PDB file of C-alpha atoms in Angstrom:
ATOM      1  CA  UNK A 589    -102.319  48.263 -64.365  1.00  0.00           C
ATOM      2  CA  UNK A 590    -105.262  48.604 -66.154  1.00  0.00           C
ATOM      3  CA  UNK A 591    -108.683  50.279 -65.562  1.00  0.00           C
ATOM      4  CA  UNK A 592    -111.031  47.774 -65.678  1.00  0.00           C
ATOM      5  CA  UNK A 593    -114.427  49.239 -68.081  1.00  0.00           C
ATOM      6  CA  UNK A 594    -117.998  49.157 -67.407  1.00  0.00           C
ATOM      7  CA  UNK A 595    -118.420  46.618 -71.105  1.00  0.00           C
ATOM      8  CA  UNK A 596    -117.466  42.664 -71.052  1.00  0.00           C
ATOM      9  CA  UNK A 597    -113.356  42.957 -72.038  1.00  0.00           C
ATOM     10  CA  UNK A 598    -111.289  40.041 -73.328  1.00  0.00           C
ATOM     11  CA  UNK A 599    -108.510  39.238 -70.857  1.00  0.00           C
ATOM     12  CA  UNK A 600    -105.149  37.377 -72.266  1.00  0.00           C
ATOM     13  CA  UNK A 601    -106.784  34.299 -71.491  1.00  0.00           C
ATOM     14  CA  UNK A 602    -109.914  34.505 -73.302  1.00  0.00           C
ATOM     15  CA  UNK A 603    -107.278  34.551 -76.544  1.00  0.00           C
ATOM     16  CA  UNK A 604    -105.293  31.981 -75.630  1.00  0.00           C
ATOM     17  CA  UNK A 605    -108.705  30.143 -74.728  1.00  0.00           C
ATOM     18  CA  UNK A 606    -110.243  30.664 -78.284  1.00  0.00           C
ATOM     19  CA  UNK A 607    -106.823  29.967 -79.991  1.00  0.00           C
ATOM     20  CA  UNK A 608    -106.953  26.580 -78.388  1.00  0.00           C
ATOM     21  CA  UNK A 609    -110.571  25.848 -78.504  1.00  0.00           C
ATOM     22  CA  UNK A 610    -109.873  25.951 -82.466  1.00  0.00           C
ATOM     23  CA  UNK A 611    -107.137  23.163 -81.903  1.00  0.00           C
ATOM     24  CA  UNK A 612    -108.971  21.201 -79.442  1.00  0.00           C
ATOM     25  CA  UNK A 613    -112.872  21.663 -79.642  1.00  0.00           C
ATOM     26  CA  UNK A 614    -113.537  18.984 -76.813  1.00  0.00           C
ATOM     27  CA  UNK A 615    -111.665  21.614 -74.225  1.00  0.00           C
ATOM     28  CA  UNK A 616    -113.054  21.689 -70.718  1.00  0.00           C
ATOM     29  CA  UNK A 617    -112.842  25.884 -71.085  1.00  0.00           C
ATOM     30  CA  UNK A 618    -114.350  27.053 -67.534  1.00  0.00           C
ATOM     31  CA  UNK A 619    -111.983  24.562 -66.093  1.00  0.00           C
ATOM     32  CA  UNK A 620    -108.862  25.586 -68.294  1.00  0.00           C
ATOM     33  CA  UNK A 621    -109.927  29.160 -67.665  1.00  0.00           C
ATOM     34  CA  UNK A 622    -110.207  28.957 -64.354  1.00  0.00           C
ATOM     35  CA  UNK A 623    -106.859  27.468 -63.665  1.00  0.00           C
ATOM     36  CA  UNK A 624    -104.779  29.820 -66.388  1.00  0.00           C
ATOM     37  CA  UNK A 625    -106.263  32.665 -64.934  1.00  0.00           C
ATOM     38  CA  UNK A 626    -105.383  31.419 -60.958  1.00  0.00           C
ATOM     39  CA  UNK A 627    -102.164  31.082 -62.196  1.00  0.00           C
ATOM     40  CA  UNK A 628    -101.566  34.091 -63.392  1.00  0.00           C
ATOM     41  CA  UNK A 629    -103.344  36.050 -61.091  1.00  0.00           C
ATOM     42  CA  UNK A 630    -100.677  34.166 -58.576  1.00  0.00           C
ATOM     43  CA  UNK A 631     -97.834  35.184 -60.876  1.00  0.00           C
ATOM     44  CA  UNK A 632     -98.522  38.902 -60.952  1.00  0.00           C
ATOM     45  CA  UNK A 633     -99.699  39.440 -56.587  1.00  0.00           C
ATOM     46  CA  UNK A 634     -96.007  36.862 -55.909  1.00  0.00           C
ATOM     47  CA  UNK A 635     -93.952  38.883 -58.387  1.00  0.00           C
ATOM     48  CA  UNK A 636     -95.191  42.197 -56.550  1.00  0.00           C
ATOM     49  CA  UNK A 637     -94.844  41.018 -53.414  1.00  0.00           C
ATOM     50  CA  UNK A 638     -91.420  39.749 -53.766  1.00  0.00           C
ATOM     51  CA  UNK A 639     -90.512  43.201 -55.344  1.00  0.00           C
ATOM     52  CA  UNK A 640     -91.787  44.716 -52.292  1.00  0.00           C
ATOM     53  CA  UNK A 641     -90.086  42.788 -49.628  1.00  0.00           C
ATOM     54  CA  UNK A 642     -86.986  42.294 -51.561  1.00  0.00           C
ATOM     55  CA  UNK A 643     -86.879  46.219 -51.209  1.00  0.00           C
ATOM     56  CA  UNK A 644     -86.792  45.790 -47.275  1.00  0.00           C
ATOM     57  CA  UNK A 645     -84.598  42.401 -47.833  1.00  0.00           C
ATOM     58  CA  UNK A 646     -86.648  39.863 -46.661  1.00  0.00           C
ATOM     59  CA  UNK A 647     -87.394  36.570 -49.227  1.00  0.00           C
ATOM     60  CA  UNK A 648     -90.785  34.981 -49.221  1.00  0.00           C
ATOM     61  CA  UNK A 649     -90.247  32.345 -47.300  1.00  0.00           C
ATOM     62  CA  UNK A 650     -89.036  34.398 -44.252  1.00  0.00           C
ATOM     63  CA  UNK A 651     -92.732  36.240 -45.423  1.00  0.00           C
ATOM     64  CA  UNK A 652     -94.550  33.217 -44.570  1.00  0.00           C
ATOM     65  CA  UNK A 653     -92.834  31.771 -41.855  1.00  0.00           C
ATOM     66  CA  UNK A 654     -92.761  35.009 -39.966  1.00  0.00           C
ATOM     67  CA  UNK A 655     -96.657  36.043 -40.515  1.00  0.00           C
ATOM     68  CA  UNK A 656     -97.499  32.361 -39.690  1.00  0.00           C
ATOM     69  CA  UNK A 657     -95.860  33.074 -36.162  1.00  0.00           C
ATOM     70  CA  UNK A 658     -97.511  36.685 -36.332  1.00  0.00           C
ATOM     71  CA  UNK A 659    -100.948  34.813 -37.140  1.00  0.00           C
ATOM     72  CA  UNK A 660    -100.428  32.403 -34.538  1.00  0.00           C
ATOM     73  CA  UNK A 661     -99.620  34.608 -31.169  1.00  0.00           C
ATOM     74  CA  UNK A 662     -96.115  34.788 -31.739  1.00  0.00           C
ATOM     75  CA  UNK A 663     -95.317  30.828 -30.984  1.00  0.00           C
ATOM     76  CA  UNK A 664     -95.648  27.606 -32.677  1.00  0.00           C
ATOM     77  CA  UNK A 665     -94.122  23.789 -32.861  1.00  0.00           C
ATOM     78  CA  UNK A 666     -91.582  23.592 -35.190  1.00  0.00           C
ATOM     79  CA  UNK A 667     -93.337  21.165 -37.057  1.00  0.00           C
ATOM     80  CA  UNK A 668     -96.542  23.177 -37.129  1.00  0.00           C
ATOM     81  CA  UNK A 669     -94.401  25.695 -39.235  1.00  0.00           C
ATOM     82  CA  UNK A 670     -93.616  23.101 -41.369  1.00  0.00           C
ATOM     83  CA  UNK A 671     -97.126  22.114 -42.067  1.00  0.00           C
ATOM     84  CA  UNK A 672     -97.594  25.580 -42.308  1.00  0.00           C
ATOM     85  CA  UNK A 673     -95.076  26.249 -45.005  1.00  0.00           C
ATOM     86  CA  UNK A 674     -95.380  22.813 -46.729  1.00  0.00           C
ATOM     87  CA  UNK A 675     -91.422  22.058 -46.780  1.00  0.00           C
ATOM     88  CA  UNK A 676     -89.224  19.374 -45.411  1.00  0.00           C
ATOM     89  CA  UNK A 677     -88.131  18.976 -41.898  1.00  0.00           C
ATOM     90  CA  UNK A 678     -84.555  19.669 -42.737  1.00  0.00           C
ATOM     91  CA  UNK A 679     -85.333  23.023 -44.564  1.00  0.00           C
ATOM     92  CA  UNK A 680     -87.416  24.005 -42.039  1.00  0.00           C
ATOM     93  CA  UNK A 681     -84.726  23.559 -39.216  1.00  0.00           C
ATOM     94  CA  UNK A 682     -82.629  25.667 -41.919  1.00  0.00           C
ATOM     95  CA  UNK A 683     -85.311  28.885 -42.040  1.00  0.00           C
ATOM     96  CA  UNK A 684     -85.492  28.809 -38.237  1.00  0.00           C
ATOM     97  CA  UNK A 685     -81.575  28.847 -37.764  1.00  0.00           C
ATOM     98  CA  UNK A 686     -81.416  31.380 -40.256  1.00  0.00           C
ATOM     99  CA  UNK A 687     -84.084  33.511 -38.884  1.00  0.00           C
ATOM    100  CA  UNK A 688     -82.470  32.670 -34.919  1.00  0.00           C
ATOM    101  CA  UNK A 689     -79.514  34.608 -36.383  1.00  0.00           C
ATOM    102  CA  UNK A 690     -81.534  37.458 -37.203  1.00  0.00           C
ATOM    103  CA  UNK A 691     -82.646  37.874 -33.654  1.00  0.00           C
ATOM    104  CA  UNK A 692     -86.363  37.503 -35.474  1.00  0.00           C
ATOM    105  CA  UNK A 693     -87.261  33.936 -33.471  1.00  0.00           C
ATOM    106  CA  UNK A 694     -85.695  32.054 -30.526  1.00  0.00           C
ATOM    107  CA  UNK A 695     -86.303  28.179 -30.076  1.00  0.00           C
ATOM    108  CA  UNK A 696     -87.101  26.624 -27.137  1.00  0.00           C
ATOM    109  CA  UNK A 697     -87.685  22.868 -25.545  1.00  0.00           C
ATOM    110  CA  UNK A 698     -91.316  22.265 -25.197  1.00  0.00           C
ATOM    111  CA  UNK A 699     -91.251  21.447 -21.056  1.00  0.00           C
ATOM    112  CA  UNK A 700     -94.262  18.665 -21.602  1.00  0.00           C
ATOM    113  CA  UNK A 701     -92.290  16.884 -24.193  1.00  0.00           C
ATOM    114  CA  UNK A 702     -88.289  17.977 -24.687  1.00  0.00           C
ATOM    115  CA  UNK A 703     -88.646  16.135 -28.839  1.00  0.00           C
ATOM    116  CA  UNK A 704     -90.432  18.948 -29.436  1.00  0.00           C
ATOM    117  CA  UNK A 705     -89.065  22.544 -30.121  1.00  0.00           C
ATOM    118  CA  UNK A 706     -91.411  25.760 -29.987  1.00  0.00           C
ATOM    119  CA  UNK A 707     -90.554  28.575 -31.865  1.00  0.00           C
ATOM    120  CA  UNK A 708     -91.212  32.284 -30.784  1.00  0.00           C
ATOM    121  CA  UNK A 709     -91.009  35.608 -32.409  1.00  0.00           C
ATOM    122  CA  UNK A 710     -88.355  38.411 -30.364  1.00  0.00           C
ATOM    123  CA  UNK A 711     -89.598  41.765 -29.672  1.00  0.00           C
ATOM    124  CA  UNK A 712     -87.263  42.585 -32.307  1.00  0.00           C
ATOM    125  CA  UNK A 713     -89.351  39.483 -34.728  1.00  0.00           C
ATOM    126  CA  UNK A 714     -92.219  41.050 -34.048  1.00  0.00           C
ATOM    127  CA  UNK A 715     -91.130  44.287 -35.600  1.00  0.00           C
ATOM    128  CA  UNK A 716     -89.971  42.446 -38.510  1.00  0.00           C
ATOM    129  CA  UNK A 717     -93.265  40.446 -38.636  1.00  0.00           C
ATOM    130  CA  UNK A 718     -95.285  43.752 -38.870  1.00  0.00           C
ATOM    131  CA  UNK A 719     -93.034  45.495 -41.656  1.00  0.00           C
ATOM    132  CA  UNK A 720     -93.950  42.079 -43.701  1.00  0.00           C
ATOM    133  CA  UNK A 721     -97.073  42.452 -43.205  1.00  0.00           C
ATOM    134  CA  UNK A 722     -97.190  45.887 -43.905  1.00  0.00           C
ATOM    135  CA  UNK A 723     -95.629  45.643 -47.005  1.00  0.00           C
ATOM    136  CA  UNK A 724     -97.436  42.573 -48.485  1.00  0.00           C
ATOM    137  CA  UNK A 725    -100.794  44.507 -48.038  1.00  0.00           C
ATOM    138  CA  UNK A 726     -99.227  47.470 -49.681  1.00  0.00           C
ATOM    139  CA  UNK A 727     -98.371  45.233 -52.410  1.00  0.00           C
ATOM    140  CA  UNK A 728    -102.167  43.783 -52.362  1.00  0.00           C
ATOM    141  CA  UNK A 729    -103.596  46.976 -52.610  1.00  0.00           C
ATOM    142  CA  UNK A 730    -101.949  48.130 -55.244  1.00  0.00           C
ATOM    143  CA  UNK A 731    -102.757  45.549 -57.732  1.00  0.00           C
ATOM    144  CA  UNK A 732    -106.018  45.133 -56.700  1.00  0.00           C
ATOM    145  CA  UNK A 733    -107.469  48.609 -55.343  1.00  0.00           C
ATOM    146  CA  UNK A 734    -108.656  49.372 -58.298  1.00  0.00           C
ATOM    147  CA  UNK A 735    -111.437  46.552 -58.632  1.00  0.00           C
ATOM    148  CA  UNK A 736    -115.045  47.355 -56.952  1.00  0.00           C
ATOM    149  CA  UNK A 737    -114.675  46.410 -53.693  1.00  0.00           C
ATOM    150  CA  UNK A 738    -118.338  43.829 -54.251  1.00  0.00           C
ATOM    151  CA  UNK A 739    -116.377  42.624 -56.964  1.00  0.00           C
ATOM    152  CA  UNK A 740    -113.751  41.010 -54.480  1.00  0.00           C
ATOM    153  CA  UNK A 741    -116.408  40.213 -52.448  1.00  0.00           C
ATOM    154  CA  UNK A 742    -117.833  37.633 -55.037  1.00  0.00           C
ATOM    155  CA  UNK A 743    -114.442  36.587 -55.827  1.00  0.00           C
ATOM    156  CA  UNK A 744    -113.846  35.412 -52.543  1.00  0.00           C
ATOM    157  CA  UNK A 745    -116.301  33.747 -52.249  1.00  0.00           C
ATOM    158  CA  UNK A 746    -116.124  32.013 -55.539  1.00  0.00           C
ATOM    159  CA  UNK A 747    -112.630  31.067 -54.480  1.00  0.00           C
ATOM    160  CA  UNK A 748    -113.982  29.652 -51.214  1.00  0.00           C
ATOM    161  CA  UNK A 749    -116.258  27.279 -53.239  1.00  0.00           C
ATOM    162  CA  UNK A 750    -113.449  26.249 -55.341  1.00  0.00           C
ATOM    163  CA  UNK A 751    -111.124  25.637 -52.226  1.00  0.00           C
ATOM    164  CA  UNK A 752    -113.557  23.665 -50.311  1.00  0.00           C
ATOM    165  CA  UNK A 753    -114.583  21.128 -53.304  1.00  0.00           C
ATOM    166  CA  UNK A 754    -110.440  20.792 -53.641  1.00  0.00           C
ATOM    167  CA  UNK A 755    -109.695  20.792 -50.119  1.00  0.00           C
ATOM    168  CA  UNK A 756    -112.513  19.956 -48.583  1.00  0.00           C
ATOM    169  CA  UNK A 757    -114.245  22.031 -45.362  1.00  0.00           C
ATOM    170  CA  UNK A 758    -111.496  23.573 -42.169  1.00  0.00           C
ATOM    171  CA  UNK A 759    -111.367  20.773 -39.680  1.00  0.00           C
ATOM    172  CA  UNK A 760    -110.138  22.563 -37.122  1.00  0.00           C
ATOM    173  CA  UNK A 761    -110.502  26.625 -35.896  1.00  0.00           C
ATOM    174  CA  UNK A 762    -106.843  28.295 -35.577  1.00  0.00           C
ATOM    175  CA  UNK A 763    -106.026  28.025 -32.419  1.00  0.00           C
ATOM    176  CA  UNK A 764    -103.058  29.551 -30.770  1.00  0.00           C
ATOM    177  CA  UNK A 765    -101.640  27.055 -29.356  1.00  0.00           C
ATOM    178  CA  UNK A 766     -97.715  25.836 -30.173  1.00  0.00           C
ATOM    179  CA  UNK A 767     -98.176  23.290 -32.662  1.00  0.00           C
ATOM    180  CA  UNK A 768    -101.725  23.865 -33.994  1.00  0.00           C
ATOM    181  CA  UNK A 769    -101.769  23.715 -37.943  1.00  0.00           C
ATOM    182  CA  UNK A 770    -104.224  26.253 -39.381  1.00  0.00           C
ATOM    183  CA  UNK A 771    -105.192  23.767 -41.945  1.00  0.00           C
ATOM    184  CA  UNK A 772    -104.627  20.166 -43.329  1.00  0.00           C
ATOM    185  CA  UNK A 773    -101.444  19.385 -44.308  1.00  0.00           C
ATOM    186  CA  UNK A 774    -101.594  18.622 -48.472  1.00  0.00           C
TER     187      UNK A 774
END
């Protein structure tokens, strides 16, 4: 990791951005930029993370399945953790067998309509839930503890500009209700 200096530093990007600015003068560069350096930004935090919980054996998907129940009360519609996790309804039965045979989450029959399942974290899910958690801010922290706090600040917010004109505004507060998605679907 790098220190990051009180003077206006080229990043990786900014090369690669003037390399192909020579190529291509007509290049939309704050767009390009923005999206190269998303992307890697993405690259580095999932390729720590996934160091990090691979160390306490648990894969990124179980990461965000697990912290979406965590997020959620500890209980949510199957198909709300699909939303959630953006897969197909056959993979997600898969993740919640495979994390049933952990002891992590149980299913049950929603009583006011038996075609739905809920899924619920154990005590011993929980746990598990909490260790992710634990570990992904760990990971966080250390790749980005060493940028001015009011730095992230204006990042974050930045980013919430950016999401909104992409996604558009939340539609809907979380809720912790089974079966409430915490967003739009894509």
């Amino acid at each position: 990791m790098y220190a990051v200096g009180e003077k206006e530093e080229r990043d990786q990007v900014d090369v690669l951005l003037a390399a192909w600015k020579k190529q291509n003068p007509e290049l939309d560069v704050p767009a390009k930029a923005v999206t190269i350096r998303l992307r890697r930004l993405t690259h580095y935090i999932e390729r720590e993370v996934r160091r990090e919980l691979a160390e306490h054996g648990i894969e990124l998907w179980e990461f965000e399945m697990m912290l979406a129940l965590r997020r959620s009360g500890g209980q949510l519609h199957a198909g709300a953790l699909q939303r959630y996790s953006q897969v197909t309804s056959g993979a997600i039965t898969n993740r919640i067998a495979r994390l049933e045979e952990q002891g992590w989450v149980r299913r049950d029959v929603e009583p006011k309509d038996r075609r739905q399942v809920i899924v619920s974290l154990t005590d011993a899910g929980k746990e598990r839930a909490q260790t992710i958690f634990d570990t992904k801010i760990s990971a966080e922290h250390r790749l980005l503890g060493e940028v001015n706090p009011a730095v992230l600040e204006r990042i974050t917010e930045d980013l919430r500009t950016l999401l909104i004109a992409v996604e558009g505004p939340a539609d809907v507060d979380l809720e912790f209700e089974p079966g409430t998605p915490a967003h739009r679907p894509l």
